[in-house]
Coordinates of C-alpha atoms and ligand atoms in Angstrom, one line a residue:
X1 CA -163.7 -54.6 95.4
X2 CA -160.0 -56.2 94.3
X3 CA -157.2 -54.6 96.0
X4 CA -153.9 -54.1 94.7
X5 CA -152.1 -51.8 92.5
X6 CA -152.1 -54.0 89.2
X7 CA -150.6 -53.3 85.7
X8 CA -151.3 -55.4 82.9
X9 CA -148.9 -55.0 79.5
X10 CA -146.9 -51.9 80.4
X11 CA -144.6 -51.0 77.8
X12 CA -142.7 -48.0 76.8
X13 CA -140.2 -47.3 74.1
X14 CA -137.8 -44.3 73.4
X15 CA -135.9 -43.8 70.4
X16 CA -134.1 -47.0 69.3
X17 CA -135.2 -48.8 72.2
X18 CA -137.9 -50.7 73.6
X19 CA -137.5 -50.0 77.3
X20 CA -140.3 -52.2 78.6
X21 CA -142.4 -54.7 76.6
X22 CA -146.2 -55.8 77.8
X23 CA -145.2 -56.0 82.0
X24 CA -147.3 -57.4 84.1
X25 CA -147.0 -56.5 87.7
X26 CA -149.0 -56.7 91.0
X27 CA -148.3 -54.7 94.2
X28 CA -150.7 -56.1 97.1
X29 CA -151.3 -54.0 100.5
X30 CA -149.2 -55.2 103.2
X31 CA -146.6 -57.0 100.8
X32 CA -143.2 -56.4 99.9
X33 CA -142.7 -57.0 96.0
X34 CA -139.0 -56.8 94.9
X35 CA -138.2 -55.9 91.6
X36 CA -134.7 -56.9 89.8
X37 CA -132.6 -56.9 86.9
X38 CA -129.3 -56.0 85.8
X39 CA -128.9 -52.6 84.7
X40 CA -130.7 -51.4 81.7
X41 CA -133.5 -54.2 82.4
X42 CA -136.4 -51.8 82.9
X43 CA -136.8 -51.2 86.4
X44 CA -136.6 -47.8 86.5
X45 CA -138.9 -47.5 83.6
X46 CA -141.7 -49.6 85.2
X47 CA -141.4 -47.4 88.7
X48 CA -141.6 -44.1 86.4
X49 CA -144.8 -45.5 84.7
X50 CA -146.3 -46.5 88.1
X51 CA -145.7 -43.0 89.7
X52 CA -147.1 -41.2 86.9
X53 CA -143.7 -39.8 85.2
X54 CA -144.4 -40.2 81.5
X55 CA -147.3 -38.7 80.0
X56 CA -147.5 -41.8 77.6
X57 CA -147.3 -45.3 78.1
X58 CA -148.9 -48.7 77.2
X59 CA -150.6 -51.0 78.9
X60 CA -153.1 -50.5 81.8
X61 CA -153.4 -49.7 85.4
X62 CA -155.6 -50.6 88.1
X63 CA -155.7 -49.3 91.7
X64 CA -158.2 -51.3 93.9
X65 CA -160.2 -52.3 91.2
X66 CA -160.4 -48.4 89.5
X67 CA -158.8 -48.2 86.1
X68 CA -156.4 -45.1 86.2
X69 CA -154.1 -43.4 83.9
X70 CA -151.2 -42.5 85.9
X71 CA -150.1 -39.8 83.5
X72 CA -148.9 -37.2 85.8
X73 CA -147.5 -37.7 89.3
X74 CA -150.2 -35.9 91.1
X75 CA -152.5 -38.6 89.9
X76 CA -150.1 -41.1 91.5
X77 CA -150.2 -39.5 94.9
X78 CA -153.8 -39.2 94.9
X79 CA -154.2 -42.6 94.5
X80 CA -151.7 -43.2 97.3
X81 CA -148.6 -44.0 95.4
X82 CA -145.4 -42.3 96.3
X83 CA -142.0 -43.1 94.9
X84 CA -138.4 -42.6 96.8
X85 CA -136.3 -42.3 93.9
X86 CA -132.5 -42.9 93.8
X87 CA -132.2 -38.8 93.4
X88 CA -134.3 -38.4 96.5
X89 CA -133.4 -34.4 96.4
X90 CA -135.6 -34.1 93.7
X91 CA -138.6 -34.7 95.9
X92 CA -137.6 -31.6 98.5
X93 CA -137.0 -28.1 98.8
X94 CA -133.7 -27.8 100.2
X95 CA -133.6 -24.2 101.4
X96 CA -136.5 -25.1 103.8
X97 CA -137.0 -27.3 106.8
X98 CA -137.7 -30.3 107.7
X99 CA -141.1 -29.2 108.9
X100 CA -141.9 -27.2 106.1
X101 CA -140.8 -30.1 103.7
X102 CA -143.2 -31.8 105.3
X103 CA -146.4 -30.0 105.0
X104 CA -144.7 -28.4 101.6
X105 CA -148.8 -28.7 100.4
X106 CA -150.3 -26.9 102.9
X107 CA -147.8 -24.1 102.7
X108 CA -148.2 -23.7 99.0
X109 CA -151.5 -22.8 99.8
X110 CA -153.3 -25.8 98.8
X111 CA -156.1 -23.8 98.1
X112 CA -156.7 -22.8 101.8
X113 CA -154.8 -19.6 101.4
X114 CA -154.3 -19.9 105.0
X115 CA -151.1 -18.5 106.8
X116 CA -149.4 -21.1 109.2
X117 CA -147.3 -19.7 112.2
X118 CA -143.7 -21.3 111.9
X119 CA -143.7 -22.4 115.2
X120 CA -147.2 -24.0 114.8
X121 CA -145.7 -25.9 112.0
X122 CA -142.4 -26.8 114.1
X123 CA -144.6 -28.3 116.8
X124 CA -147.1 -30.1 115.0
X125 CA -144.3 -32.1 112.6
X126 CA -142.3 -32.7 115.6
X127 CA -145.6 -34.6 117.1
X128 CA -146.5 -36.0 113.7
X129 CA -142.7 -37.5 113.5
X130 CA -142.9 -38.6 116.7
X131 CA -146.3 -40.6 116.2
X132 CA -144.7 -42.2 113.1
X133 CA -141.7 -42.9 115.1
X134 CA -139.1 -41.2 112.8
X135 CA -136.0 -39.7 114.6
X136 CA -136.0 -36.2 112.8
X137 CA -135.4 -32.7 114.2
X138 CA -138.3 -30.9 112.5
X139 CA -136.1 -27.8 112.4
X140 CA -133.2 -28.8 110.5
X141 CA -132.8 -27.7 107.1
X142 CA -133.1 -30.0 104.3
X143 CA -129.5 -29.8 103.0
X144 CA -128.2 -30.9 106.2
X145 CA -129.7 -34.2 106.4
X146 CA -128.0 -37.6 105.2
X147 CA -129.5 -39.0 102.0
X148 CA -130.9 -41.6 104.8
X149 CA -133.0 -39.0 106.7
X150 CA -134.0 -37.6 103.4
X151 CA -135.4 -41.0 102.3
X152 CA -137.2 -40.9 105.7
X153 CA -138.5 -37.5 105.2
X154 CA -140.0 -38.3 102.0
X155 CA -141.6 -41.9 103.3
X156 CA -142.5 -39.7 106.2
X157 CA -144.3 -36.7 104.6
X158 CA -146.2 -40.1 102.3
X159 CA -147.2 -41.4 105.3
X160 CA -149.0 -38.1 106.3
X161 CA -151.0 -38.2 103.5
X162 CA -153.3 -41.4 102.4
X163 CA -150.0 -43.5 101.8
X164 CA -150.8 -47.0 100.4
X165 CA -148.1 -47.8 97.8
X166 CA -144.9 -47.3 98.4
X167 CA -142.0 -47.7 95.6
X168 CA -138.4 -47.6 96.8
X169 CA -135.7 -47.5 93.9
X170 CA -132.5 -49.1 95.0
X171 CA -133.3 -47.4 98.7
X172 CA -130.3 -49.0 100.3
X173 CA -127.7 -48.5 97.4
X174 CA -125.6 -45.9 98.7
X175 CA -126.5 -46.4 102.8
X176 CA -124.2 -47.6 105.4
X177 CA -124.6 -50.5 106.6
X178 CA -126.6 -49.7 110.1
X179 CA -128.7 -47.2 107.8
X180 CA -130.0 -49.7 105.4
X181 CA -130.8 -52.1 108.2
X182 CA -132.6 -49.5 109.7
X183 CA -134.3 -49.0 106.2
X184 CA -135.5 -52.7 105.9
X185 CA -137.1 -52.7 109.5
X186 CA -138.9 -49.6 108.2
X187 CA -139.9 -51.7 105.1
X188 CA -140.8 -54.5 107.4
X189 CA -142.9 -51.8 109.6
X190 CA -144.5 -50.6 106.5
X191 CA -145.9 -54.0 105.5
X192 CA -147.2 -54.2 109.1
X193 CA -149.1 -51.3 108.4
X194 CA -150.8 -52.6 105.3
X195 CA -148.8 -50.9 102.8
X196 CA -147.8 -52.5 99.5
X197 CA -144.0 -51.6 98.9
X198 CA -142.5 -52.0 95.7
X199 CA -139.1 -52.2 96.4
X200 CA -136.3 -52.2 93.8
X201 CA -132.7 -53.6 94.8
X202 CA -129.7 -55.6 93.2
X203 CA -129.5 -56.9 96.4
X204 CA -130.3 -60.4 96.4
X205 CA -129.6 -60.8 100.4
X206 CA -132.4 -57.9 101.1
X207 CA -134.8 -59.9 98.4
X208 CA -134.2 -62.7 100.7
X209 CA -134.8 -61.2 103.7
X210 CA -138.2 -58.6 103.1
X211 CA -139.7 -59.4 99.9
X212 CA -142.7 -61.7 99.5
X213 CA -142.6 -61.6 96.1
X214 CA -140.1 -61.0 93.5
X215 CA -140.6 -60.0 89.9
X216 CA -137.3 -60.2 87.6
X217 CA -137.0 -58.4 84.6
X218 CA -134.8 -58.4 81.5
X219 CA -134.2 -56.8 78.6
X220 CA -137.5 -55.1 79.0
X221 CA -139.5 -58.1 79.9
X222 CA -140.5 -60.2 83.1
X223 CA -139.1 -63.3 82.7
X224 CA -139.9 -64.6 86.1
X225 CA -142.2 -64.3 89.2
X226 CA -142.0 -66.4 92.6
X227 CA -143.1 -66.0 96.1
X228 CA -141.2 -66.8 98.8
X229 CA -139.3 -69.0 99.4
X230 CA -136.9 -67.8 96.6
X231 CA -134.2 -70.0 95.3
X232 CA -131.6 -67.1 94.9
X233 CA -129.5 -69.0 92.2
X234 CA -132.6 -69.1 90.0
X235 CA -133.2 -65.4 90.5
X236 CA -129.9 -64.7 89.4
X237 CA -130.1 -67.2 86.5
X238 CA -133.5 -65.2 85.6
X239 CA -131.3 -62.1 85.6
X240 CA -128.7 -63.3 83.5
X241 CA -130.4 -65.5 81.0
X242 CA -127.8 -68.1 81.5
X243 CA -127.2 -70.8 84.6
X244 CA -125.5 -69.2 87.5
X245 CA -122.3 -71.3 87.0
X246 CA -121.8 -69.1 83.4
X247 CA -120.9 -65.9 85.9
X248 CA -117.3 -66.9 86.2
X249 CA -115.3 -67.3 83.0
X250 CA -113.5 -71.0 82.5
X251 CA -110.3 -71.2 84.5
X252 CA -106.7 -71.1 83.2
X253 CA -104.8 -72.3 85.7
X254 CA -101.3 -72.4 84.0
X255 CA -99.1 -70.0 86.0
X256 CA -96.5 -68.4 84.7
X257 CA -93.5 -67.2 86.8
X258 CA -93.8 -65.5 90.5
X259 CA -94.4 -61.9 90.2
X260 CA -94.6 -60.7 93.7
X261 CA -94.1 -62.7 96.9
X262 CA -94.0 -61.3 100.5
X263 CA -92.4 -63.0 103.5
X264 CA -93.1 -62.3 107.1
X265 CA -95.5 -59.0 106.3
X266 CA -96.6 -57.8 109.8
X267 CA -98.1 -54.6 110.8
X268 CA -100.4 -55.7 113.8
X269 CA -102.9 -55.6 114.8
X270 CA -104.5 -56.4 111.5
X271 CA -101.7 -58.2 109.5
X272 CA -99.7 -60.4 111.8
X273 CA -97.3 -62.3 109.5
X274 CA -98.7 -62.8 106.0
X275 CA -96.3 -65.0 103.6
X276 CA -97.8 -65.1 100.2
X277 CA -96.7 -65.8 96.3
X278 CA -98.7 -64.5 93.2
X279 CA -97.7 -65.9 89.8
X280 CA -98.3 -64.5 86.4
X281 CA -101.6 -66.0 84.8
X282 CA -103.3 -67.0 88.0
X283 CA -106.1 -65.3 89.9
X284 CA -105.9 -65.7 93.7
X285 CA -108.9 -65.2 95.8
X286 CA -108.2 -63.7 99.6
X287 CA -111.1 -64.5 101.6
X288 CA -112.2 -64.5 105.2
X289 CA -114.8 -62.8 107.5
X290 CA -114.7 -58.9 107.6
X291 CA -112.2 -58.2 109.8
X292 CA -110.0 -60.6 109.2
X293 CA -107.2 -58.4 107.9
X294 CA -107.8 -58.5 103.9
X295 CA -108.0 -55.1 103.0
X296 CA -105.2 -53.9 105.4
X297 CA -103.2 -56.8 103.5
X298 CA -103.6 -55.6 100.2
X299 CA -102.9 -52.2 101.8
X300 CA -99.2 -53.3 102.4
X301 CA -99.0 -54.5 98.7
X302 CA -100.3 -51.7 97.6
X303 CA -98.0 -49.1 99.8
X304 CA -100.9 -47.5 101.1
X305 CA -99.3 -48.6 104.6
X306 CA -95.7 -49.5 105.4
X307 CA -95.3 -53.1 107.1
X308 CA -93.4 -52.8 110.4
X309 CA -91.8 -56.4 109.6
X310 CA -91.2 -58.6 106.5
X311 CA -90.3 -58.2 102.8
X312 CA -92.1 -57.7 99.7
X313 CA -90.2 -58.8 96.5
X314 CA -91.3 -58.0 92.9
X315 CA -89.8 -60.0 90.0
X316 CA -87.3 -61.6 93.0
X317 CA -86.1 -58.1 93.9
X318 CA -86.8 -56.5 97.3
X319 CA -89.0 -53.5 96.9
X320 CA -90.0 -50.8 99.1
X321 CA -93.3 -49.2 98.4
X322 CA -93.1 -46.3 100.1
X323 CA -96.4 -45.0 98.6
X324 CA -99.3 -45.9 96.3
X325 CA -97.6 -43.5 93.7
X326 CA -94.3 -45.8 94.0
X327 CA -96.1 -49.0 93.5
X328 CA -98.2 -47.6 90.6
X329 CA -94.7 -46.8 89.2
X330 CA -93.9 -50.2 89.6
X331 CA -97.0 -51.8 87.7
X332 CA -99.0 -52.6 91.3
X333 CA -102.1 -51.6 91.0
X334 CA -105.7 -51.2 93.2
X335 CA -109.0 -51.4 92.4
X336 CA -110.7 -50.5 95.8
X337 CA -113.0 -51.2 98.0
X338 CA -114.9 -48.0 98.0
X339 CA -114.7 -46.6 94.6
X340 CA -116.2 -43.6 95.5
X341 CA -114.1 -42.2 97.7
X342 CA -111.3 -43.5 96.5
X343 CA -109.5 -43.8 92.6
X344 CA -112.2 -41.8 90.8
X345 CA -113.2 -38.3 90.3
X346 CA -116.6 -38.4 89.6
X347 CA -117.4 -35.0 88.0
X348 CA -114.8 -36.0 85.7
X349 CA -115.5 -37.8 82.3
X350 CA -114.7 -41.0 81.9
X351 CA -111.9 -39.9 79.4
X352 CA -110.1 -38.1 82.3
X353 CA -110.7 -40.8 84.9
X354 CA -109.3 -43.5 82.7
X355 CA -105.9 -41.5 81.6
X356 CA -105.5 -39.9 85.0
X357 CA -102.4 -41.7 86.0
X358 CA -101.0 -41.7 82.7
X359 CA -100.9 -38.1 81.6
X360 CA -97.1 -38.1 81.5
X361 CA -97.8 -40.8 78.6
X362 CA -99.9 -38.2 76.5
X363 CA -97.8 -35.3 77.4
X364 CA -96.2 -33.8 74.6
X365 CA -93.8 -30.7 75.7
X366 CA -94.2 -27.8 77.9
X367 CA -97.4 -29.6 79.5
X368 CA -99.3 -30.0 76.4
X369 CA -101.4 -32.6 76.5
X370 CA -101.9 -35.0 73.1
X371 CA -105.5 -34.7 73.1
X372 CA -106.1 -37.2 70.3
X373 CA -103.7 -40.0 72.0
X374 CA -105.5 -39.8 75.0
X375 CA -109.1 -39.9 73.7
X376 CA -107.8 -43.0 71.4
X377 CA -106.7 -44.7 74.7
X378 CA -110.0 -43.7 76.3
X379 CA -112.0 -44.9 73.6
X380 CA -109.9 -48.6 73.3
X381 CA -109.9 -49.0 77.4
X382 CA -113.8 -48.2 77.0
X383 CA -113.9 -51.0 74.7
X384 CA -112.3 -53.6 76.7
X385 CA -114.3 -53.2 79.8
X386 CA -117.4 -53.1 77.7
X387 CA -118.5 -49.6 79.4
X388 CA -121.9 -49.0 79.2
X389 CA -123.0 -46.8 77.7
X390 CA -119.8 -46.6 75.5
X391 CA -119.4 -42.4 76.0
X392 CA -115.7 -41.2 77.1
X393 CA -117.5 -38.0 77.7
X394 CA -120.0 -39.1 80.2
X395 CA -119.2 -37.8 83.9
X396 CA -118.6 -40.7 86.0
X397 CA -120.9 -39.6 88.5
X398 CA -123.8 -40.8 86.1
X399 CA -122.4 -44.0 85.9
X400 CA -124.2 -47.1 87.4
X401 CA -121.8 -48.6 90.2
X402 CA -120.5 -51.5 87.7
X403 CA -119.7 -49.4 85.5
X404 CA -117.6 -47.1 87.8
X405 CA -115.7 -49.9 88.6
X406 CA -115.2 -50.8 85.1
X407 CA -113.7 -47.3 84.9
X408 CA -110.9 -48.3 87.5
X409 CA -110.3 -51.7 85.8
X410 CA -110.1 -50.0 82.4
X411 CA -107.6 -47.4 83.6
X412 CA -105.3 -50.0 85.3
X413 CA -105.5 -52.4 82.3
X414 CA -104.2 -49.6 80.3
X415 CA -101.2 -49.4 82.6
X416 CA -100.0 -52.6 81.8
X417 CA -100.1 -54.0 85.4
X418 CA -97.8 -56.4 86.9
X419 CA -100.1 -57.3 90.1
X420 CA -103.6 -56.1 90.1
X421 CA -105.1 -55.9 93.4
X422 CA -108.9 -56.2 93.5
X423 CA -110.5 -55.1 97.0
X424 CA -114.5 -56.5 97.1
X425 CA -114.6 -55.0 93.6
X426 CA -118.2 -56.2 93.3
X427 CA -120.0 -54.8 96.3
X428 CA -123.0 -52.9 95.7
X429 CA -122.8 -54.0 91.9
X430 CA -125.4 -55.9 89.7
X431 CA -124.8 -59.4 88.6
X432 CA -124.5 -58.4 84.6
X433 CA -121.5 -56.2 86.1
X434 CA -120.3 -58.3 88.2
X435 CA -119.8 -61.2 85.2
X436 CA -117.8 -58.5 83.3
X437 CA -115.5 -57.9 86.4
X438 CA -114.8 -61.6 86.5
X439 CA -114.4 -61.8 83.0
X440 CA -111.7 -58.7 83.3
X441 CA -110.0 -60.3 86.3
X442 CA -109.4 -63.3 84.0
X443 CA -108.1 -61.0 81.4
X444 CA -106.1 -59.0 83.6
X445 CA -104.3 -62.5 84.7
X446 CA -103.0 -62.9 81.2
X447 CA -100.3 -60.6 81.6
X448 CA -100.4 -60.1 85.6
X449 CA -100.9 -61.7 89.1
X450 CA -104.2 -61.1 90.4
X451 CA -105.2 -61.0 94.1
X452 CA -109.1 -60.5 94.5
X453 CA -110.0 -60.1 98.1
X454 CA -113.6 -60.8 98.6
X455 CA -115.6 -62.0 101.9
X456 CA -118.1 -63.8 99.6
X457 CA -116.9 -67.4 99.5
X458 CA -118.9 -68.3 96.5
X459 CA -117.1 -65.5 94.5
X460 CA -113.8 -66.5 95.8
X461 CA -114.2 -70.2 94.6
X462 CA -115.9 -68.9 91.4
X463 CA -113.3 -66.4 90.5
X464 CA -110.1 -67.9 91.0
X465 CA -107.5 -70.5 90.9
X466 CA -106.5 -70.7 94.1
X467 CA -107.8 -69.8 97.5
X468 CA -106.3 -68.3 100.4
X469 CA -108.1 -68.2 103.5
X470 CA -107.1 -65.1 106.2
X471 CA -108.5 -65.3 109.8
X472 CA -107.1 -62.9 112.7
X473 CA -104.2 -61.6 110.1
X474 CA -102.9 -64.9 109.1
X475 CA -103.2 -66.6 106.2
X476 CA -104.7 -69.7 107.7
X477 CA -105.4 -72.0 104.8
X478 CA -104.5 -72.1 100.9
X479 CA -106.2 -74.6 98.6
X480 CA -106.5 -74.8 94.6
X481 CA -110.0 -74.0 93.9
X482 CA -110.5 -77.8 92.8
X483 CA -109.7 -79.1 96.3
X484 CA -111.8 -76.0 98.0
X485 CA -115.3 -76.7 99.0
X486 CA -117.5 -73.6 100.8
X487 CA -117.7 -75.7 104.0
X488 CA -113.9 -76.3 104.4
X489 CA -113.4 -72.3 103.5
X490 CA -116.0 -71.3 106.4
X491 CA -114.5 -73.5 108.4
X492 CA -111.1 -72.2 108.3
X493 CA -112.3 -68.6 108.1
X494 CA -114.5 -69.2 111.6
X495 CA -111.6 -70.9 113.4
X496 CA -114.2 -74.1 113.7
X497 CA -111.0 -75.8 111.8
X498 CA -107.7 -74.5 112.7
Ligands
ADP1 P1 -133.2 -50.1 84.9 O1 -133.8 -49.0 86.1 O2 -133.3 -51.5 85.1 O3 -131.6 -50.0 85.0 P2 -133.6 -48.8 82.7 O4 -135.5 -48.3 83.1 O5 -133.6 -47.2 83.7 O6 -133.8 -49.8 83.3 O7 -133.6 -48.5 81.2 C1 -134.4 -49.7 80.9 C2 -133.8 -49.3 78.9 O8 -134.2 -48.1 78.6 C3 -132.1 -48.9 78.9 O9 -132.1 -49.4 77.5 C4 -132.2 -47.6 79.1 O10 -130.7 -47.3 78.3 C5 -133.3 -47.1 78.1 N1 -134.0 -45.6 78.7 C6 -134.7 -45.8 79.9 N2 -135.0 -44.4 79.9 C7 -134.6 -43.9 78.7 C8 -134.8 -42.5 78.2 N3 -135.6 -41.4 78.6 N4 -134.5 -42.1 77.0 C9 -133.5 -43.1 76.5 N5 -133.8 -44.5 76.5 C10 -133.7 -44.7 78.2
MG2 MG1 -132.9 -47.9 87.3

């Protein structure tokens, strides 16, 4: 009997869109198969079919040699297929404990109707979790668990059933680095136990680390498939449908007048005396290892922290940036690293997030808002950043990470920036959205000075006209991008070259 979860010619259409077109996919026991693609490529549609989410689809699926129709979730379970969705909560009952969720089927009756004492349930759950090696408290309530703990719970529950094929949909997207690390270790362990893992991600570093195979989807079609070892550049090219070089817009190094300059900026321990000059029309990258002081420097330029010494000039005049509000008033804007915690109100629609800092502009009298003007502005900015979907009324929460980031950029572009500061804006963003953000940086530079902080040297070299390298709170090197190469930048960033 041929082992594996095998799909041939999978297809799915929705009104107006073919989400998946004749896709082949194969998941083998004891293998990790990564599924990658830009937003809208069809990844979720594919895994929803395999998890029994859609009552109808085109194509055929075999599990371990047997043909199956996965038209209901319980049919997928029965074949040992389990999914951890991004919205992991949907698989759990919030009012119940970890133990109760773990044995949900049994509690629901499972046909036996036997009452299980809560104490016995806790004991059994504790023993099972320990055997599986999961650090979860069986008595904890599900609503008190972190996202990562909820993922673990769903995986543990699957392991107590006959788990054979595990599907993970961007499991590390919202995890901390340590949690992500632990999750990857767990995936490794499951592979070692003979479980096949379908791993959806847009982080190519994870593909390189854990995948045995990778399939690339683009616009609903399988465009590439490789087995280890992978060439990441080829994966990017397949995702985009263009050579990776094309991800960066052409340079336009025609710097105009100096917009912002800083001398001797000092705020220990992370900023130890920085001079810099930013000119109109120029994209300057600020690179360096994590902890080199990039974010802290940006915070000084944005008025989020005050320097202990040093001076900032805007268009030649010294300015005191007492707060971000003061910076925004002067046309200095920041696209922050953690868009979820800073800058966006997730439950509010795109329109309100775009107009938020400029409400005065739309205020008529006595606090009335000119809704038409606000809507017009939102529409214009949505077009400019090519938001997808282009819906001003969509709550920001429902947008992909890349599109949330575009809302932040769109907002600031609407404010006629003089200085745009980007702090790791492409972190956790798929490669299609990255390309859009690079384009937007270039577009912003038409009227403003752009400073783009990134720990990724290739990104710094691709996006910028000039590269500043920071180490231990100082700018230790500055090159025009044409004269910088990866090795040289890395040498300065690490201190190998002083
Ligand atoms: P990915 O997970 O790779 O981002 P999806 O599988 O979610 O992509 O989406 C593929 C395409 O199908 C997109 O164009 C998306 O808008 C569309 N789509 C997905 N689900 C639905 C649905 N329920 N109704 C209509 N269109 C959908
Ligand atoms: Mg998806």
